[in-house]
């Protein structure tokens, strides 16, 4: 029974991993065929895989174990047996995370049950070396870069101008690194042996070796009408950190070891949290596990209290944070405050939509935790009282712990409404203009934010404006956009303190003006640049293009070789 149960879990994980790699592998074909619609659909398919295989595995175990399904002693033996069999296999930590997911579903575990779960060691156990492609430089960077491109060529699609592309990479290495290099300074180039596909781009990820140090390098490839081109060459940690951001969509990449690839990326980007690197590579559950481990370690080393997160209180969720840690926690109120009419299930579905969608650099990645335990003595009296009063169906006390039936966890950013009050005039203007671009970028990826108040947007450490309040998110293609009717004696205008609608998805963009509660100077700047957002015509045009399957390119860098353009499917 023990062996069969351990095998069943291992088999479920293997099948999940096979499906994950199968979907990941076809990203190359999608890129060559410029099948961007298929690529977007695969984001959703791959996100759902883990839960699907976890549920299937639990169902098999329930049928096979019968009355022993929840026998704690049996599961203690299974844990030991499972751990012994997978010891030292590549990326063994992933298999242990899957095992934990199964036991948590079997027992409805609160917090951590060390008797039946794997707590340590972390996923570095069983690590294999990362396969790299290495290119020694013999004093001729152009030749090295030509070899690089030839090695990573696509058999079904040629380069538009391989010679010029190689020269461009070499020139950027010489001129644009944080410390300019000569051809003789460069000892070799080293690249992870796989393409990294995201959106409409393929990336080559590597480093430049010199005598005393290394420099990061990422080459962005674009598939144009005339062939593959080098769209950008990024050679600083700041540039590369943006493309591996927690506001970006998950990559399709198949390195020989995910753990080793994460370690490689962390060496290039030492300020990037490990959990975010797992997540951006599509290993969402491992990213969630690492985030939890990091949080617990941090709690053991600190003594500050959870407090309300900066910004205006939400009508739907209570939001709190630990000042010394860069996360916020969102817990739904039992009863939503007026004028909100959304339901708890609506909110869960909105967050699920975002997790399966293209983030385009404008949506913060959010993790859904169930039965999360946090120490009661780390909560301020104020936040504890609000949780007990406003969310007793979600939050309970278990000894010295608070248990959260559901909690959404995401990176902390500075609310935009606070940010524009704190910065100088020039930076405030830049942020407000980027707020308008954020709304447009979301629209181009078929996301309608719903609530456009500045308090629902935030500014990242890189200065980018992002959206983080998903309570009322919907698809642009599911909305209907209308001009406001002219008032007359029989049909007076409704009070502007309310949304005007005929149906739940009927939107009147002219009413967005009331969301622009900002200093008059910033409001004028916003309207000069983004007045079209207040017209039904703009939104109907976006909806029409989304319905016809057009995909807009939103890339995480400044294009250096090709002009911005839209891609028709």
Coordinates of C-alpha atoms in Angstrom, one line a residue:
X1 CA 0.0 0.0 0.0
X2 CA 2.8 2.4 0.9
X3 CA 4.7 1.7 -2.3
X4 CA 1.7 2.0 -4.5
X5 CA 0.6 5.3 -2.9
X6 CA 4.1 6.8 -3.3
X7 CA 4.2 5.6 -7.0
X8 CA 0.8 7.0 -7.7
X9 CA 1.9 10.5 -6.6
X10 CA 5.2 10.2 -8.5
X11 CA 3.3 9.1 -11.6
X12 CA 0.9 12.1 -11.2
X13 CA 3.9 14.4 -11.0
X14 CA 5.6 12.8 -14.0
X15 CA 2.5 13.2 -16.1
X16 CA 2.1 16.8 -15.1
X17 CA 5.7 17.4 -16.0
X18 CA 5.3 15.7 -19.4
X19 CA 2.3 17.8 -20.2
X20 CA 4.1 21.0 -19.0
X21 CA 7.1 20.3 -21.2
X22 CA 4.9 19.3 -24.2
X23 CA 3.1 22.7 -24.1
X24 CA 6.4 24.5 -23.5
X25 CA 8.1 22.7 -26.4
X26 CA 5.5 23.9 -28.9
X27 CA 6.3 27.5 -28.2
X28 CA 9.1 27.3 -30.7
X29 CA 6.6 26.3 -33.4
X30 CA 4.2 29.0 -32.3
X31 CA 7.1 31.6 -32.7
X32 CA 8.1 30.4 -36.1
X33 CA 4.5 30.3 -37.4
X34 CA 3.8 33.7 -35.6
X35 CA 0.9 31.9 -34.0
X36 CA 0.5 34.5 -31.2
X37 CA -3.1 33.6 -30.5
X38 CA -2.1 30.0 -29.8
X39 CA 0.8 31.2 -27.6
X40 CA -1.6 33.2 -25.5
X41 CA -4.0 30.2 -25.2
X42 CA -1.1 28.1 -24.1
X43 CA -0.4 30.4 -21.1
X44 CA -3.8 29.5 -19.7
X45 CA -3.5 25.8 -20.6
X46 CA -0.2 25.5 -18.8
X47 CA -1.3 27.4 -15.7
X48 CA -4.2 25.0 -15.2
X49 CA -2.1 21.8 -15.5
X50 CA -0.9 21.6 -12.0
X51 CA -4.3 21.7 -10.4
X52 CA -5.7 19.3 -12.9
X53 CA -3.1 16.7 -12.2
X54 CA -3.2 17.2 -8.4
X55 CA -7.0 16.7 -8.5
X56 CA -6.7 13.6 -10.7
X57 CA -4.0 12.1 -8.4
X58 CA -6.1 12.7 -5.3
X59 CA -9.1 11.1 -7.0
X60 CA -7.1 8.0 -7.9
X61 CA -5.8 7.7 -4.3
X62 CA -9.3 8.1 -2.9
X63 CA -10.5 5.2 -5.0
X64 CA -7.5 3.0 -4.3
X65 CA -7.1 3.6 -0.6
X66 CA -10.7 3.6 0.5
X67 CA -11.0 3.9 4.2
X68 CA -7.2 4.4 4.6
X69 CA -7.3 7.5 2.4
X70 CA -6.9 9.8 5.4
X71 CA -4.8 7.5 7.6
X72 CA -2.2 9.8 9.1
X73 CA 0.2 6.9 10.0
X74 CA 0.0 5.5 6.5
X75 CA 0.9 8.9 5.0
X76 CA 3.9 9.3 7.4
X77 CA 5.3 6.0 6.0
X78 CA 4.5 7.1 2.4
X79 CA 6.4 10.4 3.0
X80 CA 9.6 8.5 4.0
X81 CA 9.3 6.0 1.2
X82 CA 8.7 8.7 -1.4
X83 CA 11.6 10.8 -0.1
X84 CA 14.0 7.8 -0.3
X85 CA 13.1 7.0 -3.8
X86 CA 13.4 10.4 -5.3
X87 CA 16.6 11.4 -3.4
X88 CA 19.1 13.1 -5.7
X89 CA 17.0 12.9 -8.9
X90 CA 17.1 16.1 -11.0
X91 CA 14.9 18.9 -9.5
X92 CA 13.7 16.6 -6.7
X93 CA 12.3 19.5 -4.9
X94 CA 9.5 19.9 -7.5
X95 CA 8.4 16.4 -6.9
X96 CA 8.3 17.0 -3.1
X97 CA 6.2 20.1 -3.7
X98 CA 3.7 18.1 -5.7
X99 CA 3.6 15.5 -2.9
X100 CA 2.9 18.2 -0.4
X101 CA 0.0 19.5 -2.6
X102 CA -1.5 16.0 -2.5
X103 CA -1.3 15.7 1.3
X104 CA -2.8 19.1 1.8
X105 CA -5.8 18.2 -0.2
X106 CA -6.2 14.9 1.6
X107 CA -6.0 16.4 5.1
X108 CA -7.1 20.0 4.4
X109 CA -3.9 21.0 6.2
X110 CA -3.6 24.3 8.0
X111 CA -0.1 25.7 8.1
X112 CA 2.4 22.9 7.8
X113 CA 2.2 19.3 8.9
X114 CA 5.8 18.2 9.2
X115 CA 4.9 14.5 9.8
X116 CA 3.5 14.1 6.3
X117 CA 5.0 17.0 4.4
X118 CA 8.5 17.8 3.1
X119 CA 9.7 21.0 4.7
X120 CA 13.4 20.8 4.0
X121 CA 15.6 20.6 2.0
X122 CA 14.7 23.2 -0.6
X123 CA 14.5 22.4 -4.3
X124 CA 18.2 22.6 -4.8
X125 CA 18.3 19.0 -3.8
X126 CA 19.1 16.7 -6.7
X127 CA 20.3 19.7 -8.9
X128 CA 21.9 18.8 -12.2
X129 CA 24.2 21.0 -14.1
X130 CA 22.7 23.5 -16.5
X131 CA 23.6 22.8 -20.1
X132 CA 25.2 25.9 -21.6
X133 CA 26.5 26.8 -25.1
X134 CA 29.9 28.4 -24.9
X135 CA 31.6 30.6 -27.5
X136 CA 35.3 31.5 -26.9
X137 CA 36.2 34.8 -28.3
X138 CA 39.5 35.0 -30.2
X139 CA 39.6 38.8 -30.6
X140 CA 36.7 39.0 -33.0
X141 CA 33.3 39.6 -31.4
X142 CA 31.5 39.7 -34.8
X143 CA 32.6 36.2 -35.6
X144 CA 31.5 35.0 -32.1
X145 CA 28.1 36.6 -32.4
X146 CA 27.6 35.1 -35.9
X147 CA 28.3 31.6 -34.4
X148 CA 25.9 32.3 -31.6
X149 CA 23.1 33.2 -34.0
X150 CA 23.8 30.2 -36.2
X151 CA 23.7 27.9 -33.2
X152 CA 20.3 29.2 -32.2
X153 CA 18.8 29.4 -35.7
X154 CA 15.3 28.2 -36.5
X155 CA 15.3 25.4 -39.1
X156 CA 11.9 26.6 -40.6
X157 CA 12.7 30.3 -40.6
X158 CA 15.9 32.1 -41.7
X159 CA 17.4 35.4 -40.4
X160 CA 16.6 38.5 -42.4
X161 CA 20.2 39.6 -42.3
X162 CA 22.4 37.4 -40.1
X163 CA 25.6 39.4 -40.8
X164 CA 24.1 42.7 -39.7
X165 CA 22.4 41.1 -36.7
X166 CA 25.7 39.6 -35.5
X167 CA 27.5 43.0 -36.0
X168 CA 24.7 44.7 -34.0
X169 CA 25.1 42.3 -31.0
X170 CA 28.9 42.7 -31.1
X171 CA 28.6 46.5 -31.3
X172 CA 26.2 46.6 -28.3
X173 CA 28.6 44.4 -26.2
X174 CA 31.4 46.9 -27.0
X175 CA 29.4 50.0 -26.3
X176 CA 26.5 49.4 -24.0
X177 CA 27.6 47.2 -21.2
X178 CA 28.0 48.9 -17.8
X179 CA 31.8 48.7 -18.5
X180 CA 32.5 49.0 -22.2
X181 CA 34.5 46.1 -23.6
X182 CA 37.0 45.6 -26.4
X183 CA 37.1 42.4 -28.5
X184 CA 40.1 41.2 -26.5
X185 CA 38.4 41.9 -23.2
X186 CA 35.8 39.4 -23.9
X187 CA 37.0 35.8 -23.1
X188 CA 33.8 34.0 -24.1
X189 CA 30.0 34.2 -24.3
X190 CA 27.9 31.6 -22.4
X191 CA 24.2 31.1 -23.1
X192 CA 21.6 28.7 -21.6
X193 CA 20.9 26.0 -24.1
X194 CA 17.2 26.9 -24.8
X195 CA 15.2 29.8 -26.3
X196 CA 13.0 31.7 -23.8
X197 CA 9.7 32.5 -25.4
X198 CA 7.4 35.2 -24.1
X199 CA 4.6 36.9 -26.1
X200 CA 5.8 37.6 -29.6
X201 CA 9.5 37.4 -28.7
X202 CA 12.2 34.8 -28.3
X203 CA 15.2 35.5 -26.0
X204 CA 18.7 34.1 -25.7
X205 CA 19.9 34.4 -22.1
X206 CA 23.5 34.4 -21.1
X207 CA 26.6 36.2 -19.8
X208 CA 29.8 37.7 -21.0
X209 CA 33.0 36.4 -19.4
X210 CA 36.0 38.6 -19.0
X211 CA 39.2 38.1 -17.0
X212 CA 37.8 39.2 -13.7
X213 CA 34.0 39.4 -13.9
X214 CA 30.9 38.6 -15.8
X215 CA 28.2 40.8 -17.5
X216 CA 24.6 39.7 -18.2
X217 CA 23.4 39.6 -21.8
X218 CA 20.0 38.9 -23.3
X219 CA 19.3 38.9 -27.0
X220 CA 15.7 39.5 -28.1
X221 CA 14.6 37.9 -31.4
X222 CA 11.6 39.1 -33.5
X223 CA 9.9 37.1 -36.3
X224 CA 9.1 39.7 -39.0
X225 CA 7.7 39.4 -42.5
X226 CA 11.3 39.1 -43.9
X227 CA 12.7 36.7 -41.4
X228 CA 14.1 36.6 -37.8
X229 CA 15.7 39.8 -36.7
X230 CA 17.6 40.9 -33.5
X231 CA 15.2 43.3 -31.9
X232 CA 17.3 44.4 -28.9
X233 CA 20.4 43.4 -27.0
X234 CA 20.2 44.0 -23.2
X235 CA 23.4 44.2 -21.3
X236 CA 22.6 45.6 -17.8
X237 CA 20.9 44.0 -14.8
X238 CA 18.3 46.8 -14.8
X239 CA 17.3 46.1 -18.4
X240 CA 17.2 42.4 -17.9
X241 CA 15.4 42.6 -14.6
X242 CA 12.5 44.2 -16.4
X243 CA 12.0 41.3 -18.8
X244 CA 12.0 38.9 -15.9
X245 CA 9.6 41.0 -13.9
X246 CA 6.8 39.8 -11.7
X247 CA 4.5 41.9 -13.9
X248 CA 5.3 39.9 -17.0
X249 CA 3.9 36.7 -18.5
X250 CA 5.4 33.4 -17.8
X251 CA 8.2 32.1 -20.1
X252 CA 8.1 29.0 -22.2
X253 CA 11.6 27.6 -21.8
X254 CA 13.0 24.1 -21.3
X255 CA 16.5 24.2 -19.6
X256 CA 18.1 20.9 -18.5
X257 CA 17.5 21.9 -14.9
X258 CA 14.9 24.5 -13.8
X259 CA 16.6 24.9 -10.5
X260 CA 20.0 25.5 -12.1
X261 CA 18.4 28.0 -14.5
X262 CA 16.9 29.9 -11.6
X263 CA 20.3 29.9 -9.9
X264 CA 21.9 31.2 -13.1
X265 CA 19.4 34.0 -13.4
X266 CA 19.7 34.8 -9.8
X267 CA 23.5 35.3 -10.3
X268 CA 22.7 37.7 -13.1
X269 CA 19.9 39.4 -11.1
X270 CA 20.9 39.1 -7.4
X271 CA 18.2 41.5 -6.3
X272 CA 15.5 39.4 -7.9
X273 CA 13.7 37.1 -5.4
X274 CA 14.2 33.4 -6.1
X275 CA 10.4 32.8 -5.9
X276 CA 9.7 35.2 -8.6
X277 CA 12.2 33.6 -10.9
X278 CA 10.5 30.2 -10.5
X279 CA 7.2 31.8 -11.2
X280 CA 8.3 33.7 -14.3
X281 CA 9.6 30.4 -15.7
X282 CA 6.1 29.0 -15.4
X283 CA 6.8 26.9 -12.2
X284 CA 4.1 28.7 -10.3
X285 CA 3.6 26.2 -7.5
X286 CA 7.4 26.1 -6.8
X287 CA 7.4 29.9 -6.8
X288 CA 4.6 29.8 -4.3
X289 CA 6.4 27.3 -2.1
X290 CA 9.6 29.4 -2.2
X291 CA 7.7 32.6 -1.3
X292 CA 6.2 30.9 1.7
X293 CA 9.5 29.6 2.9
X294 CA 11.1 33.0 2.5
X295 CA 8.2 34.6 4.4
X296 CA 8.5 32.1 7.3
X297 CA 12.3 32.6 7.5
X298 CA 11.8 36.3 7.6
X299 CA 9.2 36.1 10.4
X300 CA 11.7 34.2 12.5
X301 CA 14.3 36.9 12.0
X302 CA 12.1 40.0 12.6
X303 CA 9.6 41.2 15.2
X304 CA 7.6 44.0 13.4
X305 CA 3.8 43.7 13.1
X306 CA 1.4 43.2 10.2
X307 CA -0.3 46.5 9.6
X308 CA -2.7 48.0 7.1
X309 CA -1.0 48.4 3.7
X310 CA -0.5 52.1 2.6
X311 CA -3.4 53.5 0.6
X312 CA -7.1 53.8 1.0
X313 CA -9.1 50.9 2.5
X314 CA -10.7 48.7 0.0
X315 CA -14.4 48.0 -0.2
X316 CA -13.9 44.4 -1.1
X317 CA -10.7 43.3 0.6
X318 CA -8.7 44.0 3.7
X319 CA -5.1 44.6 2.7
X320 CA -2.2 44.3 5.1
X321 CA 1.6 44.1 5.0
X322 CA 4.7 43.5 7.0
X323 CA 6.7 46.8 6.8
X324 CA 10.0 44.9 6.7
X325 CA 8.8 42.5 3.9
X326 CA 7.9 43.4 0.3
X327 CA 4.5 41.6 0.1
X328 CA 0.9 42.5 0.7
X329 CA -1.9 40.1 1.8
X330 CA -5.5 40.5 0.6
X331 CA -8.4 38.9 2.5
X332 CA -12.0 39.3 1.3
X333 CA -14.5 40.9 3.6
X334 CA -17.5 38.7 4.5
X335 CA -19.8 41.5 3.2
X336 CA -18.6 43.9 0.5
X337 CA -19.2 47.6 1.2
X338 CA -21.6 49.6 -1.0
X339 CA -21.6 50.4 -3.8
X340 CA -19.8 47.2 -4.7
X341 CA -22.2 44.6 -6.1
X342 CA -19.7 41.9 -7.0
X343 CA -19.7 38.5 -5.2
X344 CA -17.0 36.4 -3.6
X345 CA -17.1 34.0 -6.5
X346 CA -16.8 36.9 -9.0
X347 CA -13.6 38.1 -7.2
X348 CA -12.1 34.6 -7.2
X349 CA -12.9 34.3 -11.0
X350 CA -11.3 37.7 -11.7
X351 CA -8.1 36.6 -10.0
X352 CA -8.2 33.3 -11.9
X353 CA -8.6 35.2 -15.2
X354 CA -5.6 37.3 -14.4
X355 CA -3.4 34.3 -13.6
X356 CA -4.3 32.7 -17.0
X357 CA -3.8 35.9 -19.0
X358 CA -1.0 37.8 -20.7
X359 CA 0.3 40.3 -18.0
X360 CA 2.1 42.6 -20.5
X361 CA 4.1 44.2 -17.8
X362 CA 1.0 45.8 -16.3
X363 CA -0.5 43.2 -14.0
X364 CA 1.1 42.0 -10.7
X365 CA 1.4 38.3 -10.4
X366 CA -0.7 37.1 -7.5
X367 CA -0.7 33.8 -5.6
X368 CA -3.7 32.3 -4.0
X369 CA -3.0 30.7 -0.6
X370 CA -5.5 28.4 1.2
X371 CA -5.4 27.8 4.9
X372 CA -2.4 30.1 5.4
X373 CA -1.2 30.4 9.0
X374 CA 0.4 33.4 10.4
X375 CA 1.4 34.1 14.0
X376 CA -1.3 36.0 15.9
X377 CA 1.2 38.0 18.0
X378 CA 2.6 39.6 14.8
X379 CA -0.7 41.4 14.0
X380 CA -1.3 44.9 15.2
X381 CA -4.4 45.3 17.3
X382 CA -6.0 47.4 14.6
X383 CA -5.7 44.9 11.8
X384 CA -6.6 42.0 14.0
X385 CA -9.8 43.7 15.1
X386 CA -10.8 44.5 11.6
X387 CA -10.1 40.9 10.4
X388 CA -12.2 39.5 13.2
X389 CA -15.0 41.9 12.6
X390 CA -15.1 42.0 8.8
X391 CA -13.9 38.5 7.8
X392 CA -14.8 35.9 10.4
X393 CA -15.9 33.4 7.7
X394 CA -12.4 33.6 6.2
X395 CA -10.2 34.2 9.3
X396 CA -10.1 32.0 12.4
X397 CA -7.9 31.5 15.4
X398 CA -6.1 28.2 16.0
X399 CA -4.0 28.4 19.2
X400 CA -1.4 31.1 18.6
X401 CA -2.0 31.3 14.9
X402 CA -4.4 33.1 12.6
X403 CA -5.7 30.8 9.8
X404 CA -6.7 32.4 6.5
X405 CA -9.0 30.2 4.5
X406 CA -8.2 32.3 1.4
X407 CA -5.6 35.0 1.0
X408 CA -4.1 36.6 -2.1
X409 CA -0.4 37.5 -1.9
X410 CA 1.5 39.8 -4.2
X411 CA 4.4 42.1 -4.4
X412 CA 4.0 45.5 -2.6
X413 CA 4.1 48.6 -4.8
X414 CA 3.5 52.2 -4.0
X415 CA -0.2 53.2 -4.6
X416 CA -0.3 55.7 -7.5
X417 CA -2.5 58.2 -5.7
X418 CA 0.1 58.4 -2.9
X419 CA 3.0 58.4 -5.3
X420 CA 2.0 61.5 -7.3
X421 CA 1.7 63.5 -4.1
X422 CA 5.2 62.5 -2.9
X423 CA 7.3 63.1 -6.1
X424 CA 8.3 66.2 -7.9
X425 CA 6.3 67.7 -10.7
X426 CA 8.3 66.1 -13.5
X427 CA 8.1 62.6 -12.1
X428 CA 4.4 63.0 -11.2
X429 CA 3.7 63.9 -14.8
X430 CA 5.6 60.9 -16.1
X431 CA 3.7 58.6 -13.7
X432 CA 0.3 60.0 -14.7
X433 CA 1.1 59.6 -18.4
X434 CA 2.2 56.1 -17.8
X435 CA -1.0 55.5 -15.9
X436 CA -2.8 56.2 -19.2
X437 CA -0.5 53.9 -21.1
X438 CA -1.1 51.2 -18.5
X439 CA -4.9 51.4 -19.2
X440 CA -4.2 51.2 -22.9
X441 CA -1.7 48.3 -22.6
X442 CA -4.3 46.4 -20.6
X443 CA -6.9 47.1 -23.2
X444 CA -4.6 45.9 -26.0
X445 CA -4.3 42.6 -24.1
X446 CA -8.1 42.5 -23.8
X447 CA -8.3 43.5 -20.1
X448 CA -10.7 46.1 -18.8
X449 CA -9.7 47.2 -15.4
X450 CA -13.2 48.1 -14.3
X451 CA -12.3 50.5 -11.5
X452 CA -9.9 53.2 -12.8
X453 CA -9.3 55.1 -9.5
X454 CA -5.6 55.9 -9.0
X455 CA -5.6 54.0 -5.7
X456 CA -6.0 50.8 -7.7
X457 CA -2.8 51.3 -9.6
X458 CA 0.7 51.3 -8.2
X459 CA 4.3 52.2 -9.1
X460 CA 7.0 49.5 -9.2
X461 CA 10.6 50.1 -8.1
X462 CA 11.5 50.6 -11.8
X463 CA 8.9 53.4 -12.0
X464 CA 6.4 51.4 -14.1
X465 CA 2.7 51.9 -13.4
X466 CA 0.8 48.6 -12.9
X467 CA -2.7 47.6 -12.0
X468 CA -3.3 45.4 -8.9
X469 CA -7.0 45.6 -7.9
X470 CA -8.6 42.7 -9.8
X471 CA -12.0 42.7 -8.0
X472 CA -13.8 43.9 -11.1
X473 CA -11.5 42.9 -14.0
X474 CA -13.2 41.7 -17.1
X475 CA -12.4 41.2 -20.8
X476 CA -12.8 44.1 -23.2
X477 CA -14.5 41.8 -25.6
X478 CA -17.2 41.0 -23.0
X479 CA -18.0 44.7 -22.4
X480 CA -20.3 47.0 -24.4
X481 CA -19.2 50.6 -24.8
X482 CA -21.7 53.5 -25.3
X483 CA -21.8 57.2 -25.5
X484 CA -23.9 58.9 -22.8
X485 CA -27.4 59.7 -24.0
X486 CA -28.4 63.4 -24.2
X487 CA -30.5 64.3 -21.1
X488 CA -34.1 65.5 -21.6
X489 CA -37.0 66.1 -19.3
X490 CA -38.1 62.5 -19.4
X491 CA -34.6 61.0 -18.9
X492 CA -32.4 63.0 -16.6
X493 CA -28.8 62.1 -16.2
X494 CA -28.0 59.9 -13.3
X495 CA -25.9 61.2 -10.4
X496 CA -22.3 61.1 -11.4
X497 CA -21.5 59.4 -8.1
X498 CA -22.7 56.2 -9.7
X499 CA -21.8 54.1 -12.7
X500 CA -24.4 54.4 -15.4
X501 CA -25.3 51.1 -17.1
X502 CA -28.1 49.2 -18.7
X503 CA -26.5 45.8 -18.2
X504 CA -23.6 44.6 -15.9
X505 CA -21.1 44.9 -18.8
X506 CA -22.4 48.1 -20.3
X507 CA -19.8 50.9 -20.0
X508 CA -20.0 54.7 -20.6
X509 CA -16.3 55.8 -21.0
X510 CA -17.3 59.5 -20.6
X511 CA -18.0 58.7 -17.0
X512 CA -14.3 57.8 -16.5
X513 CA -13.7 61.5 -16.0
X514 CA -14.8 61.2 -12.4
X515 CA -12.0 58.8 -11.7
X516 CA -9.4 61.4 -12.5
X517 CA -9.2 62.8 -9.0
X518 CA -5.7 64.3 -9.3
X519 CA -4.2 67.8 -9.2
X520 CA -5.5 69.9 -12.0
X521 CA -2.1 70.2 -13.7
X522 CA -1.8 66.4 -13.8
X523 CA -5.3 66.1 -15.0
X524 CA -4.7 68.5 -17.8
X525 CA -1.6 66.5 -18.9
X526 CA -3.5 63.3 -18.7
X527 CA -6.3 64.6 -20.9
X528 CA -3.9 66.0 -23.4
X529 CA -2.3 62.6 -23.9
X530 CA -5.1 60.2 -23.2
X531 CA -8.5 61.9 -23.8
X532 CA -9.4 59.1 -26.2
X533 CA -9.8 56.8 -23.2
X534 CA -13.0 58.8 -22.4
X535 CA -14.6 58.0 -25.7
X536 CA -16.7 55.0 -26.6
X537 CA -15.2 55.0 -30.1
X538 CA -11.7 54.2 -28.7
X539 CA -12.9 51.2 -26.7
X540 CA -15.1 49.9 -29.5
X541 CA -12.1 50.0 -31.8
X542 CA -10.0 48.1 -29.3
X543 CA -12.8 45.5 -28.9
X544 CA -13.2 45.1 -32.6
X545 CA -9.5 44.4 -33.0
X546 CA -9.5 41.9 -30.2
X547 CA -12.5 40.1 -31.7
X548 CA -10.8 39.8 -35.1
X549 CA -7.8 38.2 -33.4
X550 CA -5.3 40.9 -33.7
X551 CA -2.5 40.8 -31.1
X552 CA -0.7 44.0 -30.1
X553 CA 3.0 43.8 -29.4
X554 CA 3.9 45.1 -25.9
X555 CA 7.6 44.3 -25.3
X556 CA 9.5 44.9 -22.0
X557 CA 12.3 47.1 -23.6
X558 CA 12.8 49.9 -26.0
X559 CA 12.9 48.6 -29.5
X560 CA 16.3 49.2 -31.1
X561 CA 16.0 47.7 -34.5
X562 CA 12.4 47.6 -35.7
X563 CA 9.5 50.0 -35.5
X564 CA 6.5 49.2 -33.3
X565 CA 3.9 47.4 -35.3
X566 CA 0.8 45.3 -34.8
X567 CA 0.6 41.7 -35.9
X568 CA -2.4 40.3 -37.7
X569 CA -3.3 36.7 -37.0

